[in-house]
Amino acid sequence: MERFRPIWNVINNIWQRVSPPVIKILKQILEVIRSFWRKKHLTQILLLSGLMIVLLTILFFAFTASQANVQSLQEGLTQTTVIYDKDGDVATKVDTNRTEGIDVKDLPAHIPNAVIAIEDRRFIEHNGFDIKGMTRAFFNNLFAGSITGGGSTITQQLAKNALLSPEQTYRRKIEELFLAVEIEKNYSKDEILSMYLNQVFFGSGSWGIDQAAKRYFNKDISKVSISEAAMLAGLLQSPSALDPYRHYERAMKRRDVVLFSMKEQGFITNDEYNEAKSEKIILEDGGGSYIKRKYPYYVDAVLDEAISTYGLTQEEIMTRGYRIYTEMDQNIQSMLEQVYNRDSIFPAGKGETIVQSGSVLLNPNTGGVLGLVGGRGDYVFRGFNRVTHMKAQPGSTLKPLAVYTPALEEGYETTSILKDEPLQIGDYAPENFSRTFQGEVSMYEAVEQSLNVPTVWLLNEIGLNKGIASLEKFGISLEPNDHYLGIALGGMSKGVSPLQLAEAYTVFPNEGKREGAHFITKIIGPTGNEIANYKKETTRVTSKKVAKDITSMLLGVVESGTGKEAQIHGMELAGKTGSTQLPYQDINGTKDQWFVGYTPNIVGAVWLGYDQTDREHYLSSSSSETVVPIFKTIMESIKPYIEAEEFSTDSVRAQQVEEESDYQQLLKGQTDKWKEKLNEEAPKWKEKLNQGIDDAIDMGREWKNLIENYIEP
């Protein structure tokens, strides 16, 4: 420290001399700013600007709310949701058997009071929103870091998805508030409560409180007790989690909470509370709502997408009269359903268990789902869909995605020679289906014959990471356990759905671009406002040339390979078969069978198999004998409804035949030229030849005379 003391003394002396004038200058600057601030009244201006921003914001939301057609809300909530096809024509209506609804004025007071007590205790006093509830919800959301809900009044809940988009944002909540005020201006409290009770979901397929009374108690709503009314009101918090048929004790505890709230707010007396709380509720199913719609698998997939992608709820869709526009082609959808009603084209099942299947058809240029059937046999509302819900190992259908596309990108050609000989890499030793080897085979022949060993050899040559990266671009997600060479043959722990596989194959007819598979194009709310719109999702997966080369090889699969049973006169078709092995070494059969095929304007994927495979339930025939003919039947049925188009390429085999033909033609032409030239030159050569012969004879005579003279003296 002593070493730095002289330096510190110098700095301190300089500061002592400089600091007074510097401080003085700073004080003068601050005084000028303060004087300017006071003179120009900047504090008042900033406050006024802030107030103006707040006022303009209020006016904006108030104007937006005033433009909403809230007068049509009651009518909209009684309408059914309509599904439209790709041409804007009505495909079907999603209808329940709910009645026109009840009027709260015709009900015993304890029924609406139970709902008010637990859902919106200041319903009668507020003008559409509850400041206390909103404040509480605001701080809850603030601490959570996102919109978690809460604070909405019954009126706001009516406005939430009937008049607004389903997104959870502060702007949406503000719009909801102003719209609630508009609703309160146009409807009485009784009308608002009636609309709410007639459309809200009570669980177990029951929409509306009258249907709920039948579903749980087999009673008319006007005859339910205080205790039963409290149970119904309690279900609104979480209809599934509190379903009394599955969670009776949970539902009863929630009922007690509602009863206490009713007593606390003076809706029931202490004696009524004790009596209702001691009442044992007996459940009796009198039948709830049922769902009526055409094209059930397609419509249910639409509902799934509306819920998972656009944030709607099943209850809202079933009760609020949405208009949902889709990519459905009704002709294609109808034909697909007719094919699936023909049991004769499917393999026979074992006992009462049928062989299941799922099929989907896409427009490769848009990714729009044109048609879909998710199973055979009985089907329930929003049941298991084998096109969208199921995942299975894709087998050899993954080869073009995981191996051949990245190989072509690395510089291989469709005619490149691959090794087809015994192969073992670590513990992995793939085998061909025939258990034989050809030594060497061209790439296109390996694709046509669906050979396994050359495919795995090729993936190992280009690198496993390139195959994995390729699958990701195709939209196929993998588990950590899937990162091994077996992915070349579709070895996956979870697998893919037919919809995912069809989406991946849109890349080839769409010049290397993948379009996101989707059902919905837009959703219109009950008052005419657009609440959702599909945003196109295009991913460049590979080059146009590589996509064309893959198509040229997959054309060969149908022309002369494993998919030749799919050939249709007058329709160019490319495709790939796939199957997965049984886990039993002593049984010859397959678990899953696939065929993915496409024309220039449609892509289809078909899966075939049992929902649960075991030693008794498996597919004994090959994919060429079962799933491929099913795909052919589908394409033949929809052929009249799709435009006939040709690919811009031929199969590799056809290209080679054409090249051979061109070579033969070229050789023949050259031979003809040589022959013509020879014919022209022949007389000259004949004359020269004759002259040569004469000269040779003369020379021979001379040599003869010379020899004779030499011999004879």
XYZ file of C-alpha atoms in Angstrom:
713
model
C 0.000 0.000 0.000
C 2.859 2.385 0.801
C 4.089 2.025 -2.778
C 0.793 3.497 -4.114
C 0.457 6.323 -1.557
C 2.306 8.937 -3.704
C 0.012 8.172 -6.642
C -3.070 8.434 -4.437
C -1.856 11.815 -3.068
C -1.474 13.157 -6.596
C -5.004 12.027 -7.599
C -6.461 13.500 -4.391
C -4.755 16.861 -4.985
C -6.086 16.994 -8.552
C -9.636 16.157 -7.373
C -9.486 18.877 -4.672
C -8.676 21.435 -7.337
C -11.159 20.179 -9.977
C -14.202 19.083 -7.921
C -15.566 22.523 -6.889
C -16.008 23.817 -10.461
C -17.332 20.441 -11.670
C -19.935 20.318 -8.912
C -20.887 23.903 -9.640
C -21.398 23.145 -13.330
C -23.536 20.094 -12.511
C -25.718 22.167 -10.184
C -26.194 24.754 -12.916
C -27.212 22.060 -15.434
C -29.726 20.591 -12.983
C -31.175 24.038 -12.298
C -31.624 24.667 -16.021
C -33.399 21.325 -16.427
C -35.607 21.974 -13.383
C -36.515 25.433 -14.688
C -37.302 24.065 -18.155
C -39.404 21.244 -16.656
C -41.474 23.733 -14.595
C -41.801 26.220 -17.399
C -43.056 23.616 -19.897
C -45.277 21.804 -17.336
C -43.800 18.426 -18.316
C -45.172 16.659 -15.209
C -48.712 17.585 -16.169
C -48.044 16.658 -19.783
C -46.756 13.180 -18.839
C -49.702 12.575 -16.529
C -52.106 13.776 -19.203
C -50.424 11.539 -21.802
C -50.738 8.547 -19.528
C -54.379 9.277 -18.887
C -54.966 9.707 -22.634
C -53.385 6.317 -23.327
C -55.595 4.720 -20.686
C -58.674 6.520 -22.067
C -57.898 5.535 -25.660
C -57.362 1.933 -24.574
C -60.719 1.940 -22.800
C -62.391 3.514 -25.820
C -60.784 0.951 -28.132
C -62.024 -2.020 -26.150
C -65.399 -0.400 -25.595
C -65.752 0.220 -29.341
C -64.662 -3.353 -30.121
C -67.222 -4.688 -27.671
C -69.964 -2.482 -29.103
C -69.335 -3.908 -32.582
C -69.882 -7.483 -31.436
C -73.305 -8.798 -32.284
C -74.188 -9.735 -28.717
C -77.902 -9.601 -29.579
C -77.409 -12.863 -31.492
C -75.713 -14.593 -28.569
C -78.826 -16.370 -27.333
C -79.625 -17.632 -30.815
C -76.021 -18.719 -31.379
C -75.906 -20.729 -28.181
C -78.911 -22.795 -29.259
C -77.421 -23.668 -32.642
C -75.415 -26.781 -33.439
C -71.840 -26.733 -34.639
C -71.577 -27.181 -38.410
C -68.660 -28.853 -40.222
C -67.944 -27.631 -43.759
C -65.894 -29.370 -46.457
C -63.080 -27.924 -48.576
C -65.555 -26.374 -51.008
C -67.493 -24.588 -48.266
C -70.445 -26.993 -48.442
C -72.051 -28.388 -45.306
C -70.601 -31.823 -44.551
C -72.429 -32.521 -41.299
C -73.725 -31.034 -38.066
C -72.450 -32.055 -34.655
C -75.716 -32.368 -32.796
C -76.700 -33.498 -29.328
C -80.181 -34.388 -28.196
C -80.358 -31.488 -25.775
C -83.684 -29.666 -25.630
C -84.275 -25.985 -26.251
C -83.326 -25.477 -22.623
C -84.827 -24.233 -19.406
C -85.791 -20.806 -18.085
C -84.525 -20.140 -14.553
C -87.805 -18.402 -13.729
C -89.515 -21.800 -14.053
C -87.098 -23.539 -11.646
C -87.063 -23.793 -7.857
C -84.831 -21.011 -6.484
C -82.299 -23.417 -4.963
C -81.190 -24.608 -8.421
C -79.893 -21.307 -9.875
C -78.811 -20.220 -6.389
C -76.522 -23.248 -6.071
C -74.723 -22.225 -9.264
C -74.516 -18.560 -8.251
C -73.205 -19.454 -4.799
C -70.208 -21.385 -6.117
C -69.555 -19.853 -9.549
C -70.328 -16.135 -9.190
C -71.577 -15.046 -5.749
C -71.928 -11.367 -6.772
C -73.790 -12.235 -9.979
C -76.895 -10.231 -9.077
C -74.958 -7.071 -8.088
C -72.238 -6.748 -10.734
C -72.606 -5.342 -14.246
C -70.734 -8.106 -16.025
C -67.468 -8.186 -14.100
C -66.413 -8.593 -10.493
C -63.609 -6.264 -9.350
C -62.758 -8.347 -6.295
C -62.617 -11.572 -8.272
C -60.550 -9.951 -11.012
C -58.064 -8.502 -8.525
C -57.610 -11.866 -6.865
C -57.149 -13.574 -10.246
C -54.722 -10.862 -11.425
C -52.336 -11.452 -8.571
C -52.643 -15.224 -8.922
C -51.742 -14.936 -12.621
C -48.950 -12.477 -11.832
C -47.325 -14.848 -9.375
C -47.828 -17.775 -11.762
C -46.153 -15.870 -14.593
C -48.966 -16.624 -17.052
C -52.727 -16.498 -17.494
C -54.088 -19.352 -15.411
C -57.712 -18.229 -15.466
C -60.012 -17.335 -12.623
C -61.957 -14.182 -11.845
C -64.477 -14.653 -14.637
C -68.134 -14.063 -13.906
C -70.917 -16.134 -15.411
C -71.426 -13.331 -17.948
C -67.742 -13.343 -18.879
C -67.832 -17.096 -19.356
C -70.614 -16.632 -21.896
C -68.478 -14.117 -23.764
C -65.235 -16.083 -23.505
C -65.364 -18.417 -26.480
C -68.696 -17.524 -28.022
C -67.447 -14.071 -29.001
C -63.660 -14.260 -28.615
C -60.699 -16.360 -29.589
C -59.757 -19.058 -27.065
C -56.231 -17.719 -26.417
C -55.257 -16.999 -22.793
C -53.834 -13.434 -22.905
C -54.419 -10.227 -20.972
C -55.864 -8.600 -24.086
C -58.385 -11.431 -24.381
C -59.333 -10.993 -20.724
C -59.847 -7.246 -21.216
C -61.987 -7.831 -24.314
C -63.939 -10.418 -22.359
C -64.651 -7.838 -19.653
C -66.034 -5.205 -22.031
C -68.093 -7.768 -23.904
C -69.568 -8.928 -20.610
C -70.715 -5.361 -19.998
C -72.361 -5.303 -23.435
C -74.098 -8.611 -22.709
C -75.429 -7.210 -19.431
C -76.851 -4.244 -21.360
C -78.740 -6.497 -23.770
C -79.940 -9.307 -21.522
C -81.530 -9.609 -18.113
C -79.870 -11.553 -15.302
C -82.389 -14.364 -15.725
C -81.668 -14.594 -19.458
C -77.898 -14.650 -18.868
C -78.179 -17.346 -16.209
C -80.542 -19.387 -18.399
C -78.112 -19.250 -21.340
C -75.279 -20.315 -19.079
C -77.139 -23.253 -17.515
C -78.386 -24.481 -20.903
C -74.968 -24.684 -22.561
C -72.446 -25.489 -19.841
C -70.953 -28.994 -19.626
C -71.708 -31.137 -16.571
C -69.679 -34.199 -17.560
C -70.619 -37.713 -18.696
C -71.817 -36.408 -22.056
C -74.340 -33.988 -20.552
C -74.635 -30.444 -21.858
C -77.082 -28.254 -20.008
C -78.400 -28.667 -16.485
C -81.619 -30.392 -17.586
C -79.635 -33.142 -19.338
C -77.373 -33.433 -16.308
C -80.373 -34.054 -14.035
C -81.452 -36.923 -16.287
C -77.914 -38.270 -16.579
C -77.208 -38.434 -12.854
C -80.604 -38.668 -11.143
C -83.073 -39.685 -13.875
C -85.167 -36.664 -12.894
C -86.583 -33.571 -14.492
C -84.448 -30.611 -13.429
C -87.390 -28.987 -11.663
C -87.600 -31.957 -9.273
C -83.997 -32.137 -8.005
C -83.381 -31.534 -4.317
C -81.140 -28.891 -2.747
C -78.464 -31.521 -2.208
C -78.667 -32.737 -5.825
C -78.618 -29.170 -7.139
C -75.474 -28.524 -5.099
C -73.813 -31.598 -6.591
C -74.629 -30.442 -10.126
C -73.284 -26.972 -9.394
C -70.127 -28.491 -7.934
C -69.422 -30.443 -11.140
C -68.824 -27.203 -13.057
C -65.367 -26.794 -11.536
C -64.068 -29.986 -13.178
C -66.700 -32.257 -14.752
C -64.309 -35.152 -15.404
C -62.405 -35.101 -12.117
C -65.651 -34.793 -10.121
C -67.756 -37.248 -12.131
C -69.836 -38.948 -9.412
C -70.005 -42.206 -11.394
C -66.228 -42.517 -11.121
C -65.353 -40.254 -8.168
C -68.375 -40.337 -5.897
C -66.612 -39.259 -2.678
C -64.873 -36.422 -4.465
C -68.187 -35.210 -5.892
C -69.829 -35.393 -2.465
C -67.069 -33.289 -0.872
C -67.512 -30.683 -3.561
C -71.291 -30.774 -2.960
C -70.657 -29.956 0.707
C -68.551 -26.948 -0.325
C -71.434 -25.670 -2.457
C -73.953 -26.213 0.334
C -71.800 -24.274 2.799
C -71.493 -21.405 0.321
C -75.277 -21.411 -0.162
C -75.807 -21.207 3.598
C -73.136 -18.533 3.973
C -74.846 -16.337 1.384
C -78.317 -16.843 2.824
C -79.710 -18.917 -0.026
C -80.657 -21.723 2.393
C -81.293 -21.857 6.123
C -79.153 -23.672 8.638
C -81.750 -26.447 8.895
C -81.895 -26.822 5.102
C -78.095 -26.970 5.045
C -77.937 -29.744 7.658
C -80.692 -31.721 5.965
C -79.123 -31.404 2.502
C -75.662 -32.302 3.783
C -76.960 -35.468 5.447
C -78.837 -36.565 2.314
C -77.268 -39.559 0.587
C -77.428 -38.986 -3.148
C -78.451 -42.027 -5.169
C -77.238 -42.003 -8.764
C -79.523 -43.265 -11.499
C -78.586 -43.003 -15.151
C -81.561 -41.758 -17.119
C -79.534 -41.270 -20.302
C -77.566 -38.201 -21.212
C -76.829 -36.555 -24.508
C -75.832 -38.541 -27.579
C -73.859 -37.237 -30.507
C -75.265 -37.337 -34.020
C -72.941 -36.670 -36.979
C -71.885 -38.001 -40.369
C -68.299 -39.038 -41.067
C -67.639 -39.829 -37.373
C -63.900 -40.530 -37.583
C -63.183 -37.406 -39.595
C -65.423 -35.178 -37.490
C -63.923 -36.456 -34.248
C -60.426 -35.751 -35.607
C -61.622 -32.213 -36.374
C -62.852 -31.838 -32.790
C -59.508 -33.127 -31.492
C -57.678 -30.501 -33.554
C -60.047 -27.717 -32.488
C -59.357 -28.618 -28.864
C -55.613 -29.358 -28.987
C -54.538 -26.724 -31.531
C -57.061 -23.904 -31.193
C -57.875 -24.133 -27.478
C -61.602 -24.784 -27.676
C -63.262 -27.217 -25.304
C -65.556 -30.078 -26.166
C -68.352 -28.421 -24.204
C -68.060 -25.192 -26.163
C -68.011 -26.965 -29.508
C -71.092 -28.991 -28.634
C -73.167 -26.082 -27.375
C -72.133 -22.826 -29.007
C -72.876 -23.162 -32.685
C -69.413 -22.893 -34.249
C -68.824 -23.104 -37.993
C -65.726 -25.190 -38.632
C -64.305 -25.203 -42.163
C -62.173 -28.219 -43.043
C -60.139 -29.817 -45.847
C -62.584 -32.726 -46.221
C -63.519 -33.956 -49.689
C -66.948 -35.516 -49.144
C -66.660 -37.775 -52.198
C -63.320 -39.162 -51.050
C -64.493 -39.499 -47.440
C -67.661 -41.336 -48.496
C -65.745 -43.734 -50.758
C -63.226 -44.440 -48.019
C -66.002 -45.305 -45.569
C -67.639 -47.569 -48.148
C -64.370 -49.466 -48.613
C -64.097 -49.974 -44.857
C -67.612 -51.369 -44.754
C -66.541 -54.178 -47.120
C -65.336 -56.864 -44.731
C -64.402 -59.158 -47.619
C -61.303 -57.142 -48.570
C -59.823 -57.403 -45.071
C -58.185 -60.500 -43.572
C -60.410 -62.625 -41.358
C -59.904 -62.103 -37.642
C -59.489 -64.648 -34.875
C -62.642 -65.423 -32.918
C -64.509 -62.223 -32.107
C -61.404 -60.072 -32.587
C -61.248 -58.382 -35.981
C -58.180 -57.232 -37.876
C -58.057 -53.477 -37.477
C -56.985 -50.822 -39.936
C -56.727 -47.088 -40.456
C -56.397 -45.046 -43.642
C -55.816 -41.393 -44.446
C -55.626 -39.427 -47.694
C -53.849 -36.053 -47.968
C -53.443 -33.301 -50.505
C -49.628 -33.087 -50.790
C -49.712 -29.476 -51.971
C -51.575 -28.191 -48.889
C -51.293 -30.919 -46.251
C -55.089 -30.917 -45.990
C -56.670 -34.208 -44.908
C -59.157 -35.171 -47.621
C -60.487 -38.319 -45.994
C -59.903 -40.537 -42.996
C -61.192 -43.732 -41.413
C -59.697 -44.681 -38.083
C -60.935 -48.224 -37.601
C -63.369 -51.032 -38.277
C -66.387 -52.170 -36.284
C -68.126 -50.295 -33.469
C -67.020 -46.767 -32.652
C -67.907 -44.362 -29.853
C -67.825 -40.559 -29.794
C -64.209 -39.350 -29.890
C -63.012 -42.919 -29.460
C -59.676 -44.443 -30.442
C -58.636 -43.296 -33.916
C -55.982 -45.508 -35.529
C -54.942 -42.757 -37.929
C -54.318 -39.993 -35.401
C -54.004 -41.680 -31.985
C -52.207 -44.929 -32.772
C -48.454 -45.263 -33.191
C -46.805 -48.364 -34.608
C -43.417 -49.300 -36.028
C -43.426 -48.274 -39.723
C -41.146 -51.016 -41.031
C -39.644 -50.503 -44.478
C -41.796 -47.443 -45.210
C -39.131 -45.533 -43.262
C -36.304 -46.523 -45.668
C -36.846 -43.688 -48.201
C -36.959 -41.156 -45.348
C -34.111 -42.344 -43.131
C -31.667 -43.756 -45.707
C -32.273 -43.183 -49.395
C -33.063 -39.462 -49.233
C -29.895 -38.553 -47.256
C -27.836 -40.948 -49.407
C -28.921 -39.194 -52.595
C -28.148 -35.868 -50.918
C -24.631 -37.194 -50.216
C -24.029 -37.857 -53.909
C -25.203 -41.443 -54.395
C -27.221 -42.206 -57.521
C -30.334 -44.337 -57.953
C -28.126 -46.768 -59.876
C -25.276 -46.818 -57.328
C -24.145 -50.296 -56.336
C -24.802 -51.342 -52.732
C -23.432 -54.349 -50.870
C -25.831 -57.219 -50.184
C -23.820 -59.709 -48.199
C -23.753 -60.918 -44.576
C -23.387 -57.863 -42.367
C -22.753 -57.449 -38.661
C -22.044 -54.076 -37.052
C -21.466 -54.512 -33.354
C -24.330 -56.618 -32.046
C -26.604 -55.714 -34.941
C -26.922 -58.183 -37.834
C -29.788 -57.363 -40.251
C -31.266 -59.981 -42.571
C -33.256 -59.832 -45.787
C -36.787 -61.195 -45.703
C -35.712 -64.017 -48.057
C -32.681 -64.867 -45.869
C -30.559 -64.754 -49.069
C -27.930 -62.368 -50.465
C -27.112 -61.127 -53.957
C -23.605 -59.861 -53.315
C -24.183 -56.533 -54.998
C -27.377 -54.750 -55.966
C -28.272 -51.343 -57.361
C -30.036 -48.875 -55.099
C -33.280 -48.859 -57.065
C -33.418 -52.660 -57.036
C -32.887 -52.659 -53.263
C -35.870 -50.302 -52.958
C -38.071 -52.331 -55.311
C -37.341 -55.608 -53.509
C -37.335 -53.951 -50.062
C -33.967 -55.449 -49.199
C -32.838 -54.850 -45.632
C -29.115 -55.553 -45.646
C -28.144 -53.066 -48.419
C -30.262 -50.411 -46.691
C -28.508 -50.820 -43.345
C -25.114 -51.005 -45.093
C -25.875 -47.719 -46.861
C -26.964 -45.948 -43.659
C -23.748 -47.057 -41.996
C -21.777 -45.707 -44.972
C -23.350 -42.227 -44.917
C -23.505 -42.078 -41.109
C -26.323 -42.718 -38.639
C -26.531 -39.037 -37.692
C -27.453 -38.093 -41.254
C -30.339 -40.560 -41.181
C -31.598 -39.224 -37.857
C -31.355 -35.627 -39.081
C -33.275 -36.574 -42.224
C -36.128 -38.104 -40.221
C -36.403 -34.945 -38.137
C -36.806 -32.890 -41.322
C -39.540 -35.273 -42.430
C -41.342 -34.572 -39.158
C -40.649 -37.977 -37.594
C -39.613 -37.634 -33.953
C -37.410 -40.263 -32.332
C -36.821 -41.515 -28.834
C -33.225 -41.771 -27.514
C -33.464 -45.573 -27.869
C -34.167 -45.157 -31.597
C -30.676 -43.836 -32.352
C -29.233 -47.020 -33.856
C -28.825 -48.545 -37.323
C -32.123 -50.428 -36.988
C -33.893 -47.125 -37.660
C -33.122 -47.845 -41.334
C -35.732 -50.613 -41.188
C -38.261 -48.683 -39.099
C -37.068 -49.951 -35.734
C -38.667 -47.480 -33.317
C -39.671 -47.781 -29.672
C -42.960 -45.897 -30.114
C -43.450 -45.631 -33.865
C -45.520 -43.271 -35.982
C -49.165 -42.730 -36.815
C -50.521 -43.156 -40.356
C -51.163 -39.401 -40.414
C -47.514 -38.632 -39.591
C -46.290 -41.058 -42.234
C -48.604 -39.646 -44.894
C -47.456 -36.121 -44.041
C -43.808 -37.189 -44.411
C -44.474 -38.661 -47.858
C -46.004 -35.391 -49.109
C -42.374 -34.329 -49.607
C -41.907 -36.486 -52.716
C -44.838 -35.368 -54.906
C -44.441 -31.815 -53.554
C -40.936 -31.243 -54.923
C -39.076 -31.689 -51.636
C -41.380 -29.609 -49.408
C -43.409 -30.944 -46.477
C -46.792 -29.442 -45.724
C -48.207 -29.770 -42.219
C -51.106 -32.224 -42.091
C -54.270 -30.531 -40.829
C -58.053 -30.775 -40.858
C -59.280 -27.256 -40.041
C -58.870 -24.178 -42.226
C -60.835 -21.728 -40.053
C -63.362 -21.526 -37.221
C -66.191 -18.983 -37.068
C -67.867 -18.220 -33.733
C -71.644 -18.165 -33.166
C -71.831 -14.411 -33.829
C -69.801 -14.504 -37.049
C -66.358 -13.596 -35.742
C -63.357 -15.600 -36.946
C -61.668 -17.118 -33.908
C -59.119 -19.391 -35.603
C -57.360 -19.621 -38.952
C -54.885 -22.198 -40.219
C -51.389 -20.839 -40.744
C -49.597 -22.744 -43.492
C -46.556 -24.726 -42.328
C -44.097 -25.501 -45.138
C -40.727 -27.146 -44.467
C -38.035 -27.590 -47.103
C -36.884 -31.163 -46.521
C -34.799 -31.954 -49.574
C -34.095 -30.760 -53.108
C -36.464 -31.088 -56.025
C -34.000 -33.449 -57.745
C -33.742 -35.814 -54.773
C -37.544 -35.894 -54.381
C -37.807 -36.725 -58.075
C -35.213 -39.506 -57.773
C -37.053 -41.051 -54.812
C -40.283 -40.990 -56.824
C -38.523 -42.704 -59.751
C -37.500 -45.537 -57.405
C -40.905 -45.781 -55.701
C -42.599 -45.956 -59.103
C -40.562 -49.110 -59.601
C -41.932 -50.574 -56.349
C -45.423 -50.498 -57.874
C -44.354 -51.428 -61.412
C -42.269 -54.494 -60.581
C -41.520 -54.605 -56.846
C -43.272 -55.459 -53.589
C -46.151 -53.094 -54.349
C -47.045 -54.342 -57.830
C -50.463 -55.531 -56.600
C -51.393 -51.839 -56.270
C -51.192 -51.206 -60.033
C -54.244 -49.413 -61.434
C -54.832 -48.929 -65.145
C -54.679 -45.262 -66.068
C -53.184 -44.114 -62.753
C -49.484 -43.524 -62.128
C -48.741 -44.610 -58.579
C -45.572 -44.614 -56.493
C -45.363 -46.233 -53.085
C -43.612 -48.298 -50.458
C -44.594 -51.376 -48.499
C -43.649 -52.012 -44.901
C -44.110 -54.646 -42.221
C -42.827 -55.407 -38.744
C -41.739 -58.766 -37.422
C -43.445 -60.728 -34.700
C -41.627 -60.975 -31.379
C -41.928 -64.779 -31.633
C -39.131 -66.617 -33.454
C -41.180 -69.798 -33.898
C -44.095 -68.113 -35.724
C -43.959 -66.969 -39.334
C -46.020 -63.795 -39.629
C -46.077 -60.033 -39.181
C -47.325 -57.618 -36.533
C -47.994 -54.420 -38.509
C -48.398 -53.953 -42.245
C -48.198 -50.654 -44.112
C -48.506 -49.198 -47.540
C -47.860 -45.548 -48.333
C -48.590 -44.520 -51.899
C -49.067 -41.366 -53.882
C -49.946 -39.790 -57.193
C -48.886 -36.248 -58.100
C -51.938 -34.873 -56.247
C -52.830 -37.273 -53.425
C -50.941 -39.190 -50.727
C -52.414 -42.134 -48.854
C -51.277 -44.292 -45.946
C -52.873 -47.546 -44.776
C -52.073 -49.488 -41.604
C -53.261 -53.037 -40.950
C -52.951 -55.186 -37.839
C -54.447 -56.156 -34.485
C -54.802 -53.659 -31.673
C -53.133 -56.223 -29.428
C -50.778 -58.701 -31.087
C -50.097 -62.026 -29.400
C -49.399 -65.621 -30.382
C -52.977 -66.028 -31.583
C -53.557 -62.614 -33.144
C -51.122 -61.722 -35.919
C -51.055 -61.341 -39.710
C -50.058 -64.550 -41.442
C -49.889 -63.144 -45.003
C -47.379 -60.675 -46.393
C -48.154 -57.007 -46.958
C -48.191 -57.601 -50.725
C -51.149 -59.938 -50.264
C -53.178 -57.893 -47.784
C -52.541 -54.201 -47.185
C -51.436 -53.470 -50.773
C -54.719 -54.723 -52.327
C -56.638 -52.694 -49.711
C -54.779 -49.582 -50.815
C -55.534 -50.427 -54.441
C -59.256 -50.764 -53.644
C -59.222 -47.353 -51.966
C -57.497 -45.665 -54.889
C -59.801 -47.327 -57.433
C -62.839 -46.083 -55.491
C -61.652 -42.458 -55.390
C -60.192 -42.412 -58.915
C -63.284 -40.682 -60.410
C -62.903 -37.825 -57.912
C -59.226 -36.936 -58.403
C -57.598 -35.349 -61.412
C -55.485 -37.657 -63.532
C -51.886 -36.404 -63.492
C -48.580 -37.893 -64.529
C -45.263 -37.660 -62.743
C -42.485 -35.665 -64.357
C -40.251 -38.738 -64.151
C -40.343 -42.447 -65.021
C -39.214 -45.336 -62.908
C -35.467 -45.978 -62.884
C -36.020 -49.300 -64.617
C -38.083 -47.630 -67.352
C -35.400 -44.974 -67.727
C -32.767 -47.651 -68.209
C -34.893 -49.480 -70.787
C -35.373 -46.189 -72.597
C -31.646 -45.455 -72.474
C -30.928 -48.971 -73.789
C -33.458 -48.425 -76.555
C -31.868 -45.100 -77.425
C -28.436 -46.781 -77.525
C -29.697 -49.584 -79.782
C -31.316 -47.012 -82.033
C -28.105 -45.009 -82.125
C -26.071 -48.145 -82.884
C -28.493 -49.210 -85.624
C -28.303 -45.768 -87.204
C -24.530 -45.828 -87.163
C -24.527 -49.336 -88.666
C -26.872 -48.222 -91.429
C -24.558 -45.332 -92.228
C -21.595 -47.685 -92.413
C -23.553 -50.083 -94.640
C -24.634 -47.271 -96.940
C -21.062 -46.015 -97.154
C -19.846 -49.535 -97.881
C -22.412 -49.937 -100.646
C -21.267 -46.676 -102.173
C -17.596 -47.634 -102.040
C -18.102 -51.309 -103.052
C -17.738 -50.827 -106.874
C -14.501 -48.932 -106.400
C -13.177 -51.522 -103.983
C -14.318 -54.309 -106.405
C -12.482 -52.696 -109.293
C -9.390 -52.249 -107.162
C -9.720 -55.790 -105.930
C -9.990 -57.171 -109.483
C -7.049 -55.086 -110.560
C -5.113 -56.379 -107.554
C -5.973 -59.937 -108.507
C -4.845 -59.402 -112.111
C -1.614 -57.808 -110.901
C -1.071 -60.707 -108.517
C -1.587 -63.201 -111.396
C 0.851 -61.341 -113.638
C 3.368 -61.151 -110.799
C 2.888 -64.854 -110.191
C 3.610 -65.662 -113.829
C 6.779 -63.534 -113.734
C 7.958 -65.278 -110.556
C 7.139 -68.659 -112.149
C 9.142 -67.881 -115.312
C 11.992 -66.550 -113.181
C 12.120 -69.700 -111.086
C 11.864 -71.994 -114.128
C 14.730 -70.152 -115.847
C 16.774 -70.410 -112.678
C 16.186 -74.153 -112.317
C 16.710 -75.100 -115.964
C 20.221 -74.407 -117.329
